[in-house]
Amino acid sequence: MKTLHLTTSKEDINTAAQILKKGGLVAMPTETVYGLAANALDGKVVSTIFTAKGRPSDNPLIVHISAIEDIEKFALVREFPEKAKLLAENFWPGPLTIICPKGEAVPKEVTGTLDSVGIRLPAHKGARDLIRAAGFPLAAPSANLSGSPSPTTAQHVAADLDSKIDAIIDGGESDVGLESTVITVCTNPPMVLRPGGITLEDLREVLGEVAVSDAVLEKLRDGEEAASPGMKYKHYSPKSKVYLVKADDKEYRNFLATLPQNEVVALCYTEDVPFLNCHTLPLGDKDDYGTQAHNLFSALRSADEIDEADTIYVRCPDTKGLGMALFNRLIRAAGFEIISLDSSAPYTLIGLTGPTGAGKGQVAAFLKKAGCGVVDADKVAHKALEDVECIKNLTDAFSSEILNEDGTVNRRILAQKAFKDEESTILLNSITHPVILRLAKDEFECLSAQGFCNIIFDAPTLFESGADTLCDRIIAVIAPKDTRLSRILKRDNITEAEALARISAQKDNSFYTDRADAVIENQKDFDHLRLESLRALGEVLK
Ligand code: TXA
Ligand code: MG
């Protein structure tokens, strides 16, 4: 199907109205987000909206009118209660949908199984002109593919629905940027089912008591019914993974600095930008929730266009005023995952150690699959040699011969010097271990902030480095000498003499087993090791 691209000129509005009269689908601008409109009184036509969007058919649609008289004229409601009238007087035309007892003219395709209907009189002139020209109310959900962020420009609509619908009317950027507030007057007190441009505070000023549905700010428990069916679906999500970060300015900026900078997009405040080195998409000034709302969906879409980055870290708004609507959209985009940088967040640190070749790495992989965060001490040690302070102390101890021309540490030369005798090795460790522990602690905090409550510290020299004192619990992995020998030979591509030398340089199994809270004996196959890993984890967490 070829999609017509129209403007809000009188002529184009008439063209669009003709399309609607013939049972077509037209994307129209509104002040909240773009809507995908069809004749609300024709059930058959309405059902094509669901197909075009890929939307679950039990998620009811809002009926858009061009004047308050339309409610009676088209028999849209059985009753328009006093409180609904008050709301209409105060907030229409505008970003408020009022749910009332459904009238007989509204087909079941609009409301699903519900006995109520949502009605909205939009403020955007283009939308009202279109409804008037069509001569009937328009059912219109947001004009995006189901699940993705709502469209706030005609280009967003085209990206999702071009060639799937008859026409798109370009009426400029949506002013509010978030969908309308949905309130039901079928309950007493009236209840907000979806927060939006009209805030809870606004509503309470007019109605007095107003409740907020549980589903607005929290995840529904399995089997729990949403008063507004739309609230139960995954929503507003770009392709990238979204995390909501609850933190103060400094914590947020420091946290982002610990991540791989190219791979990360910060959906942040304007004030954060000078402090960040990753990709940034500022939503607006910190206190300007209006601008943030206006830009949110557009920013979520833009984040997807940054190819090398696939994770979005958004600052978590508070839930006052328009913040409630922002939070409600963001928490859904994030699949209800909040990273709380409250450094008092508790976690259990489990040291994982054992002699070389015993299968520690494999155990770490199993535990990671089982939901633990894992920090690899060897990788942290590698990073420690890039620490400026550490490099300085090493050159003081082992001369500048250990440096490459560019000032980085030549690891091979350092190893030659540091492992030539015991004294040198002790000197090396006394310099690197404190740095390794500091960097490791940063990584524990970071994983904890990401929500991991059990963190594994995979460290071959856990006891020797003193890192065992940081750990709450310790798991040791051991295996018979000949098993370890054949593993090292396979894994490290060295001679048997070299492998034996490595093994004999290490402590006996008993050194590890004496000091651990749980022991894994790795002497059978992979499946056995996996079960043993889970058993040991269970044992230390008991
Ligand atoms: O701002 C808006 O409301 C936009 C523009 C186009 O007007 N429309 C919009 O529609 O956001 P949609 O379909 O994406 O969201 C409608 C929301 C859904 O969460 C739906 O479950 C809820 O309103 N809803 C509609 N009728 C309802 C009813 N009778 N009872 C409870 N919730 C209802
Ligand atoms: Mg929607």
Coordinates of C-alpha atoms and ligand atoms in Angstrom, one line a residue:
M1 CA 0.0 0.0 0.0
K2 CA 1.3 3.5 -0.8
T3 CA 1.0 5.8 2.2
L4 CA 0.0 9.4 1.3
H5 CA 2.0 12.1 3.1
L6 CA -0.3 15.0 3.9
T7 CA -0.2 18.4 5.7
T8 CA -2.8 20.1 7.9
S9 CA -4.0 22.3 5.0
K10 CA -7.8 22.4 4.5
E11 CA -7.4 20.5 1.2
D12 CA -5.3 17.8 2.8
I13 CA -7.6 17.4 5.8
N14 CA -10.5 16.9 3.4
T15 CA -8.5 14.2 1.5
A16 CA -7.8 12.5 4.8
A17 CA -11.5 12.7 5.8
Q18 CA -12.5 11.1 2.5
I19 CA -10.0 8.2 3.3
L20 CA -11.6 7.8 6.7
K21 CA -15.1 7.8 5.3
K22 CA -14.1 4.9 3.0
G23 CA -12.9 3.0 6.0
G24 CA -9.2 3.8 5.7
L25 CA -6.5 4.4 8.4
V26 CA -5.0 7.9 8.8
A27 CA -2.2 8.9 11.2
M28 CA -3.1 12.3 12.8
P29 CA -1.1 14.7 14.9
T30 CA -2.2 15.4 18.4
E31 CA -0.7 17.5 21.2
T32 CA 0.3 14.3 23.1
V33 CA 1.6 11.9 20.4
Y34 CA 0.5 11.0 16.9
G35 CA -2.6 8.8 16.7
L36 CA -3.6 6.1 14.2
A37 CA -7.2 7.1 13.5
A38 CA -10.2 5.2 12.1
N39 CA -14.0 5.6 12.3
A40 CA -14.8 4.8 15.9
L41 CA -18.4 3.7 15.1
D42 CA -17.4 1.0 12.6
G43 CA -16.2 -2.1 14.3
K44 CA -14.8 -3.7 11.2
V45 CA -12.7 -0.7 10.3
V46 CA -11.5 -0.4 13.9
S47 CA -10.2 -3.9 13.9
T48 CA -7.8 -3.0 11.0
I49 CA -6.0 -0.7 13.5
F50 CA -5.0 -3.6 15.6
T51 CA -3.6 -5.4 12.6
A52 CA -1.6 -2.4 11.3
K53 CA 0.0 -1.9 14.8
G54 CA 0.4 -5.5 15.7
R55 CA -1.6 -4.6 18.9
P56 CA -3.3 -7.1 21.2
S57 CA -7.0 -6.8 20.6
D58 CA -7.9 -6.8 24.3
N59 CA -6.2 -3.4 24.6
P60 CA -9.1 -0.8 24.2
L61 CA -8.8 2.3 22.2
I62 CA -9.6 6.0 23.0
V63 CA -12.4 7.7 21.1
H64 CA -11.5 11.2 20.0
I65 CA -14.1 13.9 19.5
S66 CA -14.0 17.5 18.2
A67 CA -16.5 19.0 20.5
I68 CA -18.1 18.1 23.8
E69 CA -21.5 17.8 22.2
D70 CA -20.2 14.8 20.1
I71 CA -20.6 12.7 23.3
E72 CA -24.3 13.0 23.2
K73 CA -24.7 13.3 19.5
F74 CA -23.1 10.0 18.8
A75 CA -24.4 8.2 21.9
L76 CA -20.8 7.4 23.1
V77 CA -21.7 7.1 26.8
R78 CA -24.5 5.8 28.9
E79 CA -23.8 8.5 31.5
F80 CA -21.4 11.4 31.7
P81 CA -21.2 11.9 35.4
E82 CA -20.8 15.2 37.2
K83 CA -17.1 14.6 37.9
A84 CA -16.5 13.9 34.2
K85 CA -18.2 17.2 33.3
L86 CA -15.9 19.0 35.8
L87 CA -12.8 17.4 34.2
A88 CA -14.0 18.2 30.7
E89 CA -14.6 21.9 31.6
N90 CA -11.2 22.2 33.2
F91 CA -8.9 20.2 30.9
W92 CA -10.6 19.9 27.5
P93 CA -9.4 20.4 24.8
G94 CA -6.2 18.8 26.1
P95 CA -4.2 15.7 27.1
L96 CA -6.9 14.0 29.3
T97 CA -8.9 10.9 28.5
I98 CA -12.0 10.3 30.6
I99 CA -13.3 6.8 31.0
C100 CA -17.1 6.6 31.4
P101 CA -19.8 3.9 31.1
K102 CA -19.9 2.9 27.5
G103 CA -22.7 4.0 25.2
E104 CA -24.5 1.6 22.8
A105 CA -23.0 3.2 19.6
V106 CA -19.5 2.2 20.6
P107 CA -18.6 -1.2 19.0
K108 CA -16.9 -3.9 21.0
E109 CA -13.8 -3.6 18.8
V110 CA -13.1 -0.3 20.5
T111 CA -13.5 -1.3 24.1
G112 CA -12.7 -5.0 24.1
T113 CA -14.6 -6.8 26.8
L114 CA -14.9 -3.6 28.9
D115 CA -18.2 -1.9 29.7
S116 CA -16.5 1.5 29.7
V117 CA -15.1 3.8 27.0
G118 CA -12.3 6.4 27.0
I119 CA -13.0 9.7 25.4
R120 CA -10.7 12.6 24.6
L121 CA -11.1 16.0 23.1
P122 CA -7.6 16.8 21.7
A123 CA -6.1 20.3 21.7
H124 CA -4.3 20.0 18.4
K125 CA -6.2 21.9 15.7
G126 CA -5.3 19.4 13.0
A127 CA -6.8 16.6 14.9
R128 CA -10.1 18.5 15.6
D129 CA -10.3 19.7 12.0
L130 CA -10.0 16.1 10.8
I131 CA -12.6 14.7 13.2
R132 CA -15.0 17.5 12.1
A133 CA -14.4 16.9 8.4
A134 CA -14.9 13.2 8.8
G135 CA -18.2 13.7 10.6
F136 CA -17.7 10.9 13.1
P137 CA -15.5 10.3 16.2
L138 CA -12.1 8.7 15.6
A139 CA -10.7 5.7 17.5
A140 CA -7.0 6.3 17.7
P141 CA -4.2 4.6 19.6
S142 CA -0.7 5.9 19.4
A143 CA 0.6 5.5 15.8
N144 CA 3.5 3.3 16.5
L145 CA 4.2 -0.4 16.1
S146 CA 2.9 -2.0 19.3
G147 CA 5.7 -2.0 21.9
S148 CA 7.9 0.7 20.5
P149 CA 8.1 4.3 21.7
S150 CA 5.0 6.4 20.7
P151 CA 5.6 8.7 17.8
T152 CA 5.9 12.5 18.4
T153 CA 6.7 13.4 14.7
A154 CA 5.3 12.4 11.3
Q155 CA 8.7 10.9 10.6
H156 CA 8.4 8.5 13.6
V157 CA 5.1 7.4 12.3
A158 CA 6.5 6.8 8.8
A159 CA 9.4 4.8 10.3
D160 CA 6.9 2.4 11.9
L161 CA 3.9 2.3 9.6
D162 CA 4.8 3.5 6.1
S163 CA 3.1 1.3 3.5
K164 CA 0.9 -0.2 6.2
I165 CA -1.6 2.7 6.4
D166 CA -3.4 5.0 4.0
A167 CA -2.1 8.4 5.0
I168 CA 0.0 10.4 7.5
I169 CA -0.8 14.0 8.3
D170 CA 2.3 16.0 9.3
G171 CA 1.2 18.5 12.0
G172 CA 4.7 19.1 13.4
E173 CA 6.2 17.9 16.7
S174 CA 3.8 16.8 19.4
D175 CA 3.8 19.5 22.1
V176 CA 3.4 17.4 25.2
G177 CA 5.3 14.3 23.9
L178 CA 3.7 11.8 26.3
E179 CA 0.3 10.2 25.8
S180 CA -2.8 11.6 27.6
T181 CA -3.5 11.1 31.2
V182 CA -6.2 8.4 31.5
I183 CA -8.7 8.8 34.4
T184 CA -11.7 6.7 35.2
V185 CA -14.8 8.2 36.8
C186 CA -16.4 4.7 37.0
T187 CA -14.7 4.3 40.4
N188 CA -15.1 6.3 43.6
P189 CA -12.9 8.1 44.0
P190 CA -11.9 8.6 40.4
M191 CA -8.6 6.8 39.6
V192 CA -5.7 7.7 37.3
L193 CA -4.9 4.7 35.1
R194 CA -2.2 6.3 33.1
P195 CA -0.4 9.5 34.1
G196 CA 0.2 12.1 31.4
G197 CA 0.3 15.8 30.6
I198 CA -2.5 16.6 33.1
T199 CA -0.9 15.8 36.5
L200 CA -2.3 14.2 39.6
E201 CA -1.9 17.5 41.4
D202 CA -4.0 19.2 38.6
L203 CA -6.7 16.6 38.9
R204 CA -6.9 16.8 42.7
E205 CA -7.3 20.5 42.5
V206 CA -10.5 20.0 40.5
L207 CA -11.9 16.8 42.0
G208 CA -10.5 16.6 45.5
E209 CA -9.8 13.0 46.1
V210 CA -8.2 11.1 43.2
A211 CA -6.6 7.6 43.5
V212 CA -3.7 6.2 41.4
S213 CA -3.9 2.7 40.1
D214 CA -1.1 0.4 41.4
A215 CA -0.1 -0.4 37.8
V216 CA 1.0 3.1 37.3
L217 CA 4.3 2.9 39.2
E218 CA 4.7 -0.8 39.9
K219 CA 5.0 -4.0 38.0
L220 CA 1.8 -6.0 38.2
R221 CA 2.2 -9.4 39.9
D222 CA 1.6 -12.4 37.7
G223 CA -2.1 -12.9 37.2
E224 CA -3.0 -9.5 38.5
E225 CA -5.5 -7.6 36.4
A226 CA -4.7 -4.1 35.2
A227 CA -7.6 -1.6 35.4
S228 CA -6.2 -0.2 32.2
P229 CA -5.3 -3.2 29.9
G230 CA -2.5 -1.1 28.2
M231 CA -0.6 -1.0 31.5
K232 CA 0.2 -4.7 31.4
Y233 CA 2.1 -4.7 28.1
K234 CA 5.8 -4.1 27.6
H235 CA 5.9 -0.6 26.2
Y236 CA 7.8 2.3 24.9
S237 CA 10.9 0.2 24.4
P238 CA 13.6 0.9 21.9
K239 CA 15.7 -1.9 20.6
S240 CA 18.5 -1.0 23.0
K241 CA 18.4 -2.2 26.6
V242 CA 17.2 0.5 28.9
Y243 CA 18.2 1.0 32.5
L244 CA 16.8 3.5 34.8
V245 CA 19.5 4.9 37.1
K246 CA 18.5 6.2 40.5
A247 CA 21.4 8.4 41.6
D248 CA 22.5 11.9 42.4
D249 CA 24.4 13.9 39.8
K250 CA 27.8 12.8 40.9
E251 CA 26.9 9.1 41.3
Y252 CA 25.3 9.0 37.9
R253 CA 28.3 10.6 36.2
N254 CA 30.8 8.4 38.0
F255 CA 28.8 5.3 37.3
L256 CA 28.7 6.0 33.6
A257 CA 32.4 6.6 33.5
T258 CA 33.0 3.0 34.6
L259 CA 31.3 1.6 31.5
P260 CA 32.6 1.1 28.0
Q261 CA 32.1 4.6 26.7
N262 CA 31.3 3.8 23.1
E263 CA 28.7 1.3 23.9
V264 CA 26.6 3.5 26.2
V265 CA 24.1 6.2 25.6
A266 CA 23.2 8.6 28.5
L267 CA 19.6 9.9 28.4
C268 CA 20.6 12.6 30.8
Y269 CA 20.0 16.2 31.8
T270 CA 21.6 19.1 30.0
E271 CA 23.7 19.8 33.1
D272 CA 25.3 16.3 32.9
V273 CA 26.6 16.7 29.3
P274 CA 30.0 18.4 30.2
F275 CA 30.8 15.6 32.7
L276 CA 30.2 12.6 30.4
N277 CA 32.4 11.0 27.8
C278 CA 29.9 8.5 26.4
H279 CA 27.1 9.3 23.9
T280 CA 24.7 11.7 25.4
L281 CA 21.1 12.6 24.5
P282 CA 20.1 15.3 27.0
L283 CA 16.3 15.4 27.6
G284 CA 16.3 18.9 29.0
D285 CA 17.3 20.8 32.1
K286 CA 17.2 18.9 35.3
D287 CA 14.1 20.7 36.7
D288 CA 12.3 21.1 33.4
Y289 CA 10.1 18.0 33.3
G290 CA 8.0 19.6 30.5
T291 CA 10.9 19.7 28.1
Q292 CA 12.1 16.2 29.2
A293 CA 8.6 14.8 28.4
H294 CA 8.6 16.5 25.1
N295 CA 11.9 14.9 24.1
L296 CA 11.7 11.5 25.7
F297 CA 10.2 9.3 23.0
S298 CA 12.2 11.0 20.3
A299 CA 15.4 10.5 22.3
L300 CA 14.6 6.8 22.8
R301 CA 14.3 6.4 19.1
S302 CA 17.5 8.4 18.4
A303 CA 19.4 6.2 20.9
D304 CA 18.7 3.3 18.6
E305 CA 20.3 5.1 15.7
I306 CA 23.7 5.1 17.4
D307 CA 24.9 1.8 16.1
E308 CA 27.9 1.1 18.3
A309 CA 25.8 1.7 21.5
D310 CA 23.3 -0.8 22.7
T311 CA 22.6 0.2 26.2
I312 CA 20.7 3.3 27.4
Y313 CA 21.1 4.7 30.9
V314 CA 18.4 7.1 31.9
R315 CA 18.2 9.3 34.9
C316 CA 15.3 8.4 37.1
P317 CA 12.9 11.2 37.7
D318 CA 11.0 11.6 40.9
T319 CA 7.2 11.1 40.7
K320 CA 6.0 14.6 41.5
G321 CA 4.0 16.5 38.8
L322 CA 4.9 15.5 35.3
G323 CA 7.6 13.3 36.8
M324 CA 5.0 10.6 37.4
A325 CA 4.3 10.3 33.7
L326 CA 8.0 10.3 32.8
F327 CA 8.7 7.6 35.5
N328 CA 5.7 5.5 34.3
R329 CA 7.0 5.5 30.7
L330 CA 10.6 5.0 31.6
I331 CA 10.0 2.1 34.1
R332 CA 8.2 0.3 31.3
A333 CA 10.9 1.0 28.7
A334 CA 13.4 -0.4 31.2
G335 CA 11.3 -3.5 31.8
F336 CA 11.1 -2.4 35.5
E337 CA 14.8 -2.6 36.0
I338 CA 16.2 0.2 38.2
I339 CA 19.8 0.5 39.0
S340 CA 19.9 2.1 42.4
L341 CA 23.3 3.6 43.2
D342 CA 22.6 3.7 46.8
S343 CA 26.0 2.5 47.9
S344 CA 24.5 0.8 51.0
A345 CA 22.8 -1.8 48.7
P346 CA 23.7 -5.2 50.2
Y347 CA 25.4 -8.0 48.3
T348 CA 27.1 -11.2 49.2
L349 CA 30.7 -11.4 47.9
I350 CA 31.8 -15.0 47.3
G351 CA 35.5 -15.7 46.7
L352 CA 36.2 -18.4 44.2
T353 CA 39.7 -19.9 44.2
G354 CA 41.7 -23.0 43.6
P355 CA 44.9 -24.2 42.0
T356 CA 45.6 -23.9 38.2
G357 CA 43.8 -26.4 36.0
A358 CA 41.1 -27.3 38.6
G359 CA 38.2 -25.8 36.6
K360 CA 37.6 -22.5 38.5
G361 CA 36.9 -20.6 35.2
Q362 CA 34.2 -23.1 34.3
V363 CA 32.6 -22.9 37.7
A364 CA 32.6 -19.1 37.4
A365 CA 30.8 -19.5 34.0
F366 CA 28.1 -21.8 35.6
L367 CA 27.6 -19.4 38.5
K368 CA 27.2 -16.5 36.1
K369 CA 24.5 -18.4 34.2
A370 CA 22.9 -19.0 37.6
G371 CA 22.5 -15.2 38.0
C372 CA 25.6 -14.2 39.9
G373 CA 27.7 -11.2 39.0
V374 CA 31.3 -12.3 38.3
V375 CA 34.5 -10.3 38.6
D376 CA 37.6 -11.9 37.1
A377 CA 40.7 -11.0 39.2
D378 CA 43.1 -11.6 36.3
K379 CA 41.3 -9.0 34.2
V380 CA 41.3 -6.6 37.1
A381 CA 45.1 -7.2 37.5
H382 CA 45.5 -6.4 33.8
K383 CA 43.7 -3.2 34.4
A384 CA 45.8 -2.4 37.4
L385 CA 48.9 -2.2 35.3
E386 CA 47.2 0.7 33.5
D387 CA 46.8 2.7 36.7
V388 CA 49.1 5.8 36.6
E389 CA 50.0 5.5 40.3
C390 CA 50.7 1.8 40.0
I391 CA 52.9 2.4 36.9
K392 CA 54.9 5.0 38.8
N393 CA 55.5 2.7 41.8
L394 CA 56.5 -0.2 39.5
T395 CA 59.1 1.9 37.7
D396 CA 60.5 3.1 41.0
A397 CA 60.9 -0.5 42.1
F398 CA 62.0 -2.2 38.8
S399 CA 63.5 0.7 36.8
S400 CA 62.0 2.3 33.7
E401 CA 63.2 -0.7 31.7
I402 CA 59.7 -2.2 32.3
L403 CA 58.1 0.6 30.2
N404 CA 57.3 0.6 26.5
E405 CA 58.1 3.7 24.5
D406 CA 54.6 5.0 24.9
G407 CA 54.8 4.8 28.7
T408 CA 52.7 1.6 29.1
V409 CA 54.0 -1.3 31.1
N410 CA 55.8 -4.1 29.1
R411 CA 54.2 -7.0 30.8
R412 CA 56.8 -9.5 29.6
I413 CA 59.8 -7.6 30.9
L414 CA 58.0 -6.9 34.2
A415 CA 57.4 -10.6 34.6
Q416 CA 61.0 -11.4 33.9
K417 CA 62.2 -9.0 36.6
A418 CA 59.5 -9.7 39.1
F419 CA 59.5 -13.5 39.1
K420 CA 63.3 -13.9 39.1
D421 CA 63.3 -14.4 42.8
E422 CA 60.9 -14.4 45.8
E423 CA 61.9 -11.0 47.0
S424 CA 61.0 -9.4 43.7
T425 CA 57.7 -11.2 43.6
I426 CA 56.8 -10.0 47.0
L427 CA 57.8 -6.5 45.9
L428 CA 55.6 -6.7 42.8
N429 CA 52.6 -8.0 44.9
S430 CA 53.0 -5.3 47.5
I431 CA 52.6 -2.7 44.7
T432 CA 49.9 -4.3 42.6
H433 CA 47.6 -6.0 45.2
P434 CA 46.3 -2.9 46.8
V435 CA 45.4 -1.4 43.4
I436 CA 43.8 -4.6 42.3
L437 CA 41.7 -4.7 45.4
R438 CA 40.6 -1.1 44.9
L439 CA 39.6 -1.7 41.3
A440 CA 37.9 -5.0 42.2
K441 CA 35.8 -3.2 44.9
D442 CA 34.7 -0.6 42.3
E443 CA 33.5 -3.5 40.1
F444 CA 31.6 -5.1 43.0
E445 CA 29.8 -1.8 43.6
C446 CA 29.0 -1.5 40.0
L447 CA 27.5 -5.0 39.8
S448 CA 25.7 -4.5 43.0
A449 CA 24.3 -1.2 41.6
Q450 CA 23.1 -3.2 38.6
G451 CA 21.1 -5.4 40.9
F452 CA 23.3 -8.4 41.5
C453 CA 23.0 -9.6 45.1
N454 CA 25.5 -12.4 44.8
I455 CA 28.9 -11.5 43.3
I456 CA 31.7 -14.0 42.6
F457 CA 35.3 -12.9 42.9
D458 CA 37.2 -15.3 40.7
A459 CA 40.8 -15.1 42.0
P460 CA 43.6 -17.7 41.7
T461 CA 45.5 -16.0 44.5
L462 CA 42.6 -15.1 46.7
F463 CA 44.3 -15.9 50.0
E464 CA 47.8 -14.8 49.0
S465 CA 46.6 -11.3 48.0
G466 CA 44.5 -10.8 51.2
A467 CA 41.3 -10.5 49.1
D468 CA 39.8 -13.3 51.1
T469 CA 39.2 -10.8 53.9
L470 CA 36.8 -8.9 51.6
C471 CA 34.7 -12.0 50.9
D472 CA 31.7 -13.1 52.9
R473 CA 32.1 -16.7 51.8
I474 CA 34.6 -18.7 49.8
I475 CA 34.3 -21.6 47.4
A476 CA 37.4 -23.7 46.5
V477 CA 37.6 -25.8 43.3
I478 CA 40.1 -28.6 43.4
A479 CA 40.9 -31.6 41.2
P480 CA 43.5 -34.5 41.3
K481 CA 47.0 -33.6 40.0
D482 CA 46.9 -35.7 36.9
T483 CA 43.5 -34.3 35.9
R484 CA 44.9 -30.8 36.3
L485 CA 48.0 -31.7 34.4
S486 CA 46.1 -32.9 31.3
R487 CA 43.8 -29.8 31.5
I488 CA 46.7 -27.4 31.6
L489 CA 48.4 -29.2 28.7
K490 CA 45.3 -28.9 26.6
R491 CA 44.4 -25.4 27.6
D492 CA 47.7 -23.6 27.6
N493 CA 49.7 -25.2 24.9
I494 CA 52.9 -25.8 27.0
T495 CA 55.3 -28.7 27.5
E496 CA 54.7 -31.3 30.2
A497 CA 57.8 -30.2 32.1
E498 CA 56.5 -26.6 32.1
A499 CA 53.0 -27.7 33.3
L500 CA 54.5 -29.8 36.0
A501 CA 56.6 -26.9 37.1
R502 CA 53.6 -24.7 37.4
I503 CA 51.7 -27.3 39.4
S504 CA 54.5 -27.9 41.8
A505 CA 54.9 -24.1 42.4
Q506 CA 51.4 -24.1 43.7
K507 CA 49.9 -24.9 47.1
D508 CA 48.4 -28.3 47.8
N509 CA 44.7 -28.9 47.6
S510 CA 44.4 -28.8 51.4
F511 CA 45.6 -25.2 51.4
Y512 CA 42.4 -24.3 49.7
T513 CA 40.0 -26.8 51.3
D514 CA 41.1 -25.8 54.8
R515 CA 40.2 -22.2 54.2
A516 CA 37.0 -22.5 52.1
D517 CA 33.3 -22.6 53.2
A518 CA 32.4 -25.0 50.3
V519 CA 34.6 -27.3 48.2
I520 CA 33.9 -28.4 44.6
E521 CA 35.8 -31.6 43.6
N522 CA 36.1 -31.5 39.8
Q523 CA 36.8 -35.0 38.8
K524 CA 33.9 -36.1 36.6
D525 CA 32.3 -34.5 33.6
F526 CA 30.8 -31.0 32.8
D527 CA 27.3 -31.9 34.0
H528 CA 28.6 -33.0 37.3
L529 CA 30.6 -29.9 37.6
R530 CA 27.6 -27.7 36.9
L531 CA 25.5 -29.5 39.5
E532 CA 28.4 -29.2 42.0
S533 CA 28.7 -25.5 41.3
L534 CA 25.0 -25.0 42.1
R535 CA 25.3 -27.1 45.2
A536 CA 28.3 -25.1 46.5
L537 CA 26.5 -21.8 45.8
G538 CA 23.5 -23.1 47.7
E539 CA 25.7 -24.2 50.5
V540 CA 27.5 -20.8 50.9
L541 CA 24.2 -18.9 50.7
K542 CA 22.5 -21.0 53.3
Ligands
TXA1 O1 -2.6 10.8 24.1 C1 -3.2 9.7 23.8 O2 -4.0 9.2 24.6 C2 -2.9 9.1 22.5 C3 -3.4 10.1 21.4 C4 -3.3 9.5 20.0 O3 -4.7 10.5 21.7 N1 -3.5 7.8 22.4 C5 -3.1 6.8 23.0 O4 -3.8 5.6 22.8 O5 -2.2 6.8 23.8 P1 -3.3 4.2 23.2 O6 -4.3 3.3 22.6 O7 -1.9 4.0 22.9 O8 -3.5 4.1 24.8 C6 -4.8 4.1 25.3 C7 -4.7 3.7 26.8 C8 -4.3 2.2 26.9 O9 -3.5 2.1 28.1 C9 -5.7 1.6 27.2 O10 -5.6 0.4 27.9 C10 -6.4 2.7 28.0 O11 -6.0 3.9 27.4 N2 -7.9 2.6 27.8 C11 -8.6 2.8 26.8 N3 -9.9 2.6 27.0 C12 -10.0 2.2 28.3 C13 -11.1 1.8 29.1 N4 -12.3 1.7 28.7 N5 -10.8 1.4 30.4 C14 -9.5 1.4 30.8 N6 -8.5 1.8 30.1 C15 -8.7 2.2 28.8
MG2 MG 0.2 3.4 22.7

